[in-house]
Structure formats: C-alpha cells, structure tokens
PDB file of C-alpha atoms in Angstrom:
ATOM      1  CA  UNK A  30     -26.914  -9.179  -2.386  1.00 73.00           C
ATOM      2  CA  UNK A  31     -23.612  -8.793  -0.584  1.00 81.00           C
ATOM      3  CA  UNK A  32     -22.253  -5.525   0.722  1.00 82.00           C
ATOM      4  CA  UNK A  33     -18.880  -4.322  -0.572  1.00 78.00           C
ATOM      5  CA  UNK A  34     -16.915  -1.771   1.421  1.00 74.00           C
ATOM      6  CA  UNK A  35     -13.757  -0.157   0.105  1.00 76.00           C
ATOM      7  CA  UNK A  36     -11.205   1.518   2.348  1.00 71.00           C
ATOM      8  CA  UNK A  37      -8.603   3.564   0.514  1.00 74.00           C
ATOM      9  CA  UNK A  38      -5.878   4.458   2.968  1.00 68.00           C
ATOM     10  CA  UNK A  39      -4.784   7.586   1.097  1.00 64.00           C
ATOM     11  CA  UNK A  40      -8.311   8.919   1.554  1.00 67.00           C
ATOM     12  CA  UNK A  41      -8.753   7.669   5.122  1.00 65.00           C
ATOM     13  CA  UNK A  42      -5.389   8.644   6.636  1.00 66.00           C
ATOM     14  CA  UNK A  43      -4.513  12.228   5.789  1.00 67.00           C
ATOM     15  CA  UNK A  44      -0.718  12.340   6.118  1.00 67.00           C
ATOM     16  CA  UNK A  45      -0.695  16.143   6.025  1.00 73.00           C
ATOM     17  CA  UNK A  46      -3.058  16.292   8.993  1.00 73.00           C
ATOM     18  CA  UNK A  47      -0.938  13.696  10.794  1.00 71.00           C
ATOM     19  CA  UNK A  48       2.171  15.829  10.251  1.00 75.00           C
ATOM     20  CA  UNK A  49       0.352  18.929  11.529  1.00 81.00           C
ATOM     21  CA  UNK A  50      -0.766  17.101  14.670  1.00 78.00           C
ATOM     22  CA  UNK A  51       2.744  15.785  15.314  1.00 77.00           C
ATOM     23  CA  UNK A  52       4.187  19.305  14.994  1.00 85.00           C
ATOM     24  CA  UNK A  53       1.597  20.701  17.398  1.00 88.00           C
ATOM     25  CA  UNK A  54       2.246  17.910  19.918  1.00 82.00           C
ATOM     26  CA  UNK A  55      -1.364  16.716  19.617  1.00 78.00           C
ATOM     27  CA  UNK A  56      -0.820  13.099  18.691  1.00 73.00           C
ATOM     28  CA  UNK A  57      -1.484   9.673  20.166  1.00 70.00           C
ATOM     29  CA  UNK A  58       1.419   7.460  21.280  1.00 76.00           C
ATOM     30  CA  UNK A  59       2.990   5.350  18.520  1.00 75.00           C
ATOM     31  CA  UNK A  60       1.870   2.027  20.023  1.00 83.00           C
ATOM     32  CA  UNK A  61      -1.738   3.244  20.223  1.00 78.00           C
ATOM     33  CA  UNK A  62      -1.597   4.471  16.619  1.00 77.00           C
ATOM     34  CA  UNK A  63      -0.080   1.157  15.488  1.00 82.00           C
ATOM     35  CA  UNK A  64      -2.783  -0.817  17.289  1.00 84.00           C
ATOM     36  CA  UNK A  65      -5.571   1.284  15.771  1.00 79.00           C
ATOM     37  CA  UNK A  66      -4.100   1.048  12.277  1.00 81.00           C
ATOM     38  CA  UNK A  67      -3.525  -2.726  12.622  1.00 87.00           C
ATOM     39  CA  UNK A  68      -7.184  -3.202  13.555  1.00 87.00           C
ATOM     40  CA  UNK A  69      -8.219  -1.427  10.371  1.00 83.00           C
ATOM     41  CA  UNK A  70      -5.948  -3.624   8.242  1.00 87.00           C
ATOM     42  CA  UNK A  71      -7.166  -6.738  10.067  1.00 90.00           C
ATOM     43  CA  UNK A  72     -10.744  -5.745   9.298  1.00 87.00           C
ATOM     44  CA  UNK A  73     -10.388  -5.945   5.522  1.00 87.00           C
ATOM     45  CA  UNK A  74     -10.893  -9.181   3.596  1.00 88.00           C
ATOM     46  CA  UNK A  75      -8.650  -8.233   0.677  1.00 89.00           C
ATOM     47  CA  UNK A  76      -5.759  -5.821   0.400  1.00 90.00           C
ATOM     48  CA  UNK A  77      -5.094  -4.596  -3.111  1.00 90.00           C
ATOM     49  CA  UNK A  78      -1.702  -2.957  -3.498  1.00 91.00           C
ATOM     50  CA  UNK A  79      -1.796  -0.699  -6.562  1.00 91.00           C
ATOM     51  CA  UNK A  80       1.718  -0.575  -7.978  1.00 91.00           C
ATOM     52  CA  UNK A  81       1.979   2.335 -10.342  1.00 94.00           C
ATOM     53  CA  UNK A  82       4.246   3.052 -11.996  1.00 94.00           C
ATOM     54  CA  UNK A  83       5.507  -0.490 -11.723  1.00 91.00           C
ATOM     55  CA  UNK A  84       9.188   0.537 -11.739  1.00 89.00           C
ATOM     56  CA  UNK A  85       8.758   2.978  -8.841  1.00 91.00           C
ATOM     57  CA  UNK A  86       5.364   2.434  -7.200  1.00 92.00           C
ATOM     58  CA  UNK A  87       3.900   5.388  -5.332  1.00 90.00           C
ATOM     59  CA  UNK A  88       2.309   2.879  -2.952  1.00 87.00           C
ATOM     60  CA  UNK A  89       5.725   1.896  -1.627  1.00 89.00           C
ATOM     61  CA  UNK A  90       6.652   5.528  -0.912  1.00 89.00           C
ATOM     62  CA  UNK A  91       4.036   5.927   1.827  1.00 83.00           C
ATOM     63  CA  UNK A  92       4.899   4.614   5.275  1.00 81.00           C
ATOM     64  CA  UNK A  93       1.254   3.723   5.966  1.00 80.00           C
ATOM     65  CA  UNK A  94       1.147   1.584   2.846  1.00 86.00           C
ATOM     66  CA  UNK A  95       4.363  -0.204   3.722  1.00 89.00           C
ATOM     67  CA  UNK A  96       3.025  -0.807   7.219  1.00 87.00           C
ATOM     68  CA  UNK A  97      -0.329  -2.144   5.999  1.00 88.00           C
ATOM     69  CA  UNK A  98       1.360  -4.432   3.480  1.00 92.00           C
ATOM     70  CA  UNK A  99       3.825  -5.719   6.092  1.00 94.00           C
ATOM     71  CA  UNK A 100       1.101  -6.207   8.697  1.00 93.00           C
ATOM     72  CA  UNK A 101      -1.172  -8.006   6.244  1.00 93.00           C
ATOM     73  CA  UNK A 102       1.696 -10.231   5.107  1.00 95.00           C
ATOM     74  CA  UNK A 103       2.462 -11.207   8.715  1.00 95.00           C
ATOM     75  CA  UNK A 104      -1.147 -11.894   9.668  1.00 95.00           C
ATOM     76  CA  UNK A 105      -2.842 -13.141   6.483  1.00 94.00           C
ATOM     77  CA  UNK A 106      -0.662 -13.074   3.349  1.00 94.00           C
ATOM     78  CA  UNK A 107      -3.404 -14.623   1.220  1.00 94.00           C
ATOM     79  CA  UNK A 108      -5.483 -11.444   1.481  1.00 93.00           C
ATOM     80  CA  UNK A 109      -2.840  -9.469  -0.469  1.00 94.00           C
ATOM     81  CA  UNK A 110      -3.206  -8.923  -4.193  1.00 93.00           C
ATOM     82  CA  UNK A 111      -0.744  -6.856  -6.207  1.00 92.00           C
ATOM     83  CA  UNK A 112      -2.566  -4.816  -8.849  1.00 93.00           C
ATOM     84  CA  UNK A 113      -1.155  -3.039 -11.882  1.00 95.00           C
ATOM     85  CA  UNK A 114      -3.309  -0.635 -13.897  1.00 95.00           C
ATOM     86  CA  UNK A 115      -3.808  -1.900 -17.476  1.00 96.00           C
ATOM     87  CA  UNK A 116      -1.169   0.378 -19.025  1.00 96.00           C
ATOM     88  CA  UNK A 117       1.383  -0.483 -16.320  1.00 95.00           C
ATOM     89  CA  UNK A 118       0.635  -4.190 -16.744  1.00 95.00           C
ATOM     90  CA  UNK A 119       1.285  -3.810 -20.479  1.00 95.00           C
ATOM     91  CA  UNK A 120       4.616  -2.053 -19.818  1.00 93.00           C
ATOM     92  CA  UNK A 121       5.540  -4.713 -17.267  1.00 90.00           C
ATOM     93  CA  UNK A 122       4.776  -7.582 -19.670  1.00 90.00           C
ATOM     94  CA  UNK A 123       6.769  -5.766 -22.374  1.00 92.00           C
ATOM     95  CA  UNK A 124       9.734  -5.406 -20.044  1.00 89.00           C
ATOM     96  CA  UNK A 125       9.605  -9.100 -19.154  1.00 87.00           C
ATOM     97  CA  UNK A 126       9.442 -10.185 -22.796  1.00 88.00           C
ATOM     98  CA  UNK A 127      12.275  -7.847 -23.870  1.00 88.00           C
ATOM     99  CA  UNK A 128      14.602  -8.812 -21.018  1.00 85.00           C
ATOM    100  CA  UNK A 129      15.487 -11.895 -19.053  1.00 79.00           C
ATOM    101  CA  UNK A 130      11.993 -12.351 -17.648  1.00 77.00           C
ATOM    102  CA  UNK A 131      11.588 -12.325 -13.896  1.00 77.00           C
ATOM    103  CA  UNK A 132      15.366 -12.332 -13.363  1.00 77.00           C
ATOM    104  CA  UNK A 133      15.637  -8.809 -14.840  1.00 76.00           C
ATOM    105  CA  UNK A 134      13.202  -7.182 -12.402  1.00 77.00           C
ATOM    106  CA  UNK A 135      15.847  -6.716  -9.719  1.00 73.00           C
ATOM    107  CA  UNK A 136      17.852  -4.531 -12.058  1.00 72.00           C
ATOM    108  CA  UNK A 137      15.116  -1.877 -12.234  1.00 69.00           C
ATOM    109  CA  UNK A 138      13.660  -1.929  -8.730  1.00 63.00           C
TER     110      UNK A 138
END
C-alpha cells in the first residue's frame, strides 16, 4: 500500500500566530520564511487549490495560498489542480451555460 500525506496550509500555518509574532518582534527574516515555505510546497506531489465560492474564492484571499500557488506554478505547474466543491462546480457549470461560456468569467472575477 502507498502512504498518502495531506498538508492543509490553513491548518499548518496559523496566520493569527504569525501576526502575533510579527507584532512582538519575534519573527524570522522574510527570506528565511520564504525559503522554509518554498521547501514545504516543493515537497508536495500535488497541490489542490480549493476555489470556493468560485466567484470569490477564499483561497485567493490568503497570502500564503497565493504564494504557494505562484511558487508551484513557477516550479512545477503540472502539480496544480483547481478543485471546486460539488455545489460550486454545479453553480459554475450553470453560469457557463447561461452566459457566454468561458468568455463571461472575466466579468465576475
């Protein structure tokens, strides 16, 4: 059997704790943090970006998520998979069928 490990950044990087450490002056230099975070992203085989709600994804509101997506795209874009929960996927397909398909997406994002 193969081993599956899942790293969920929202559970592994506590942004509130990061903010507290920054305020107290107890924080590592930005380049050291970037290097450490990049190593974590490099260590995953697949990066699933959960876009929910599809019109305004929470994933794209977190700087760590934007960084991990950007880093993964630069280093190994094939590891990235965009995921929509079933209900969001249904809404997305409905939007595409009711409007001008893929050309209409820019009007809502």
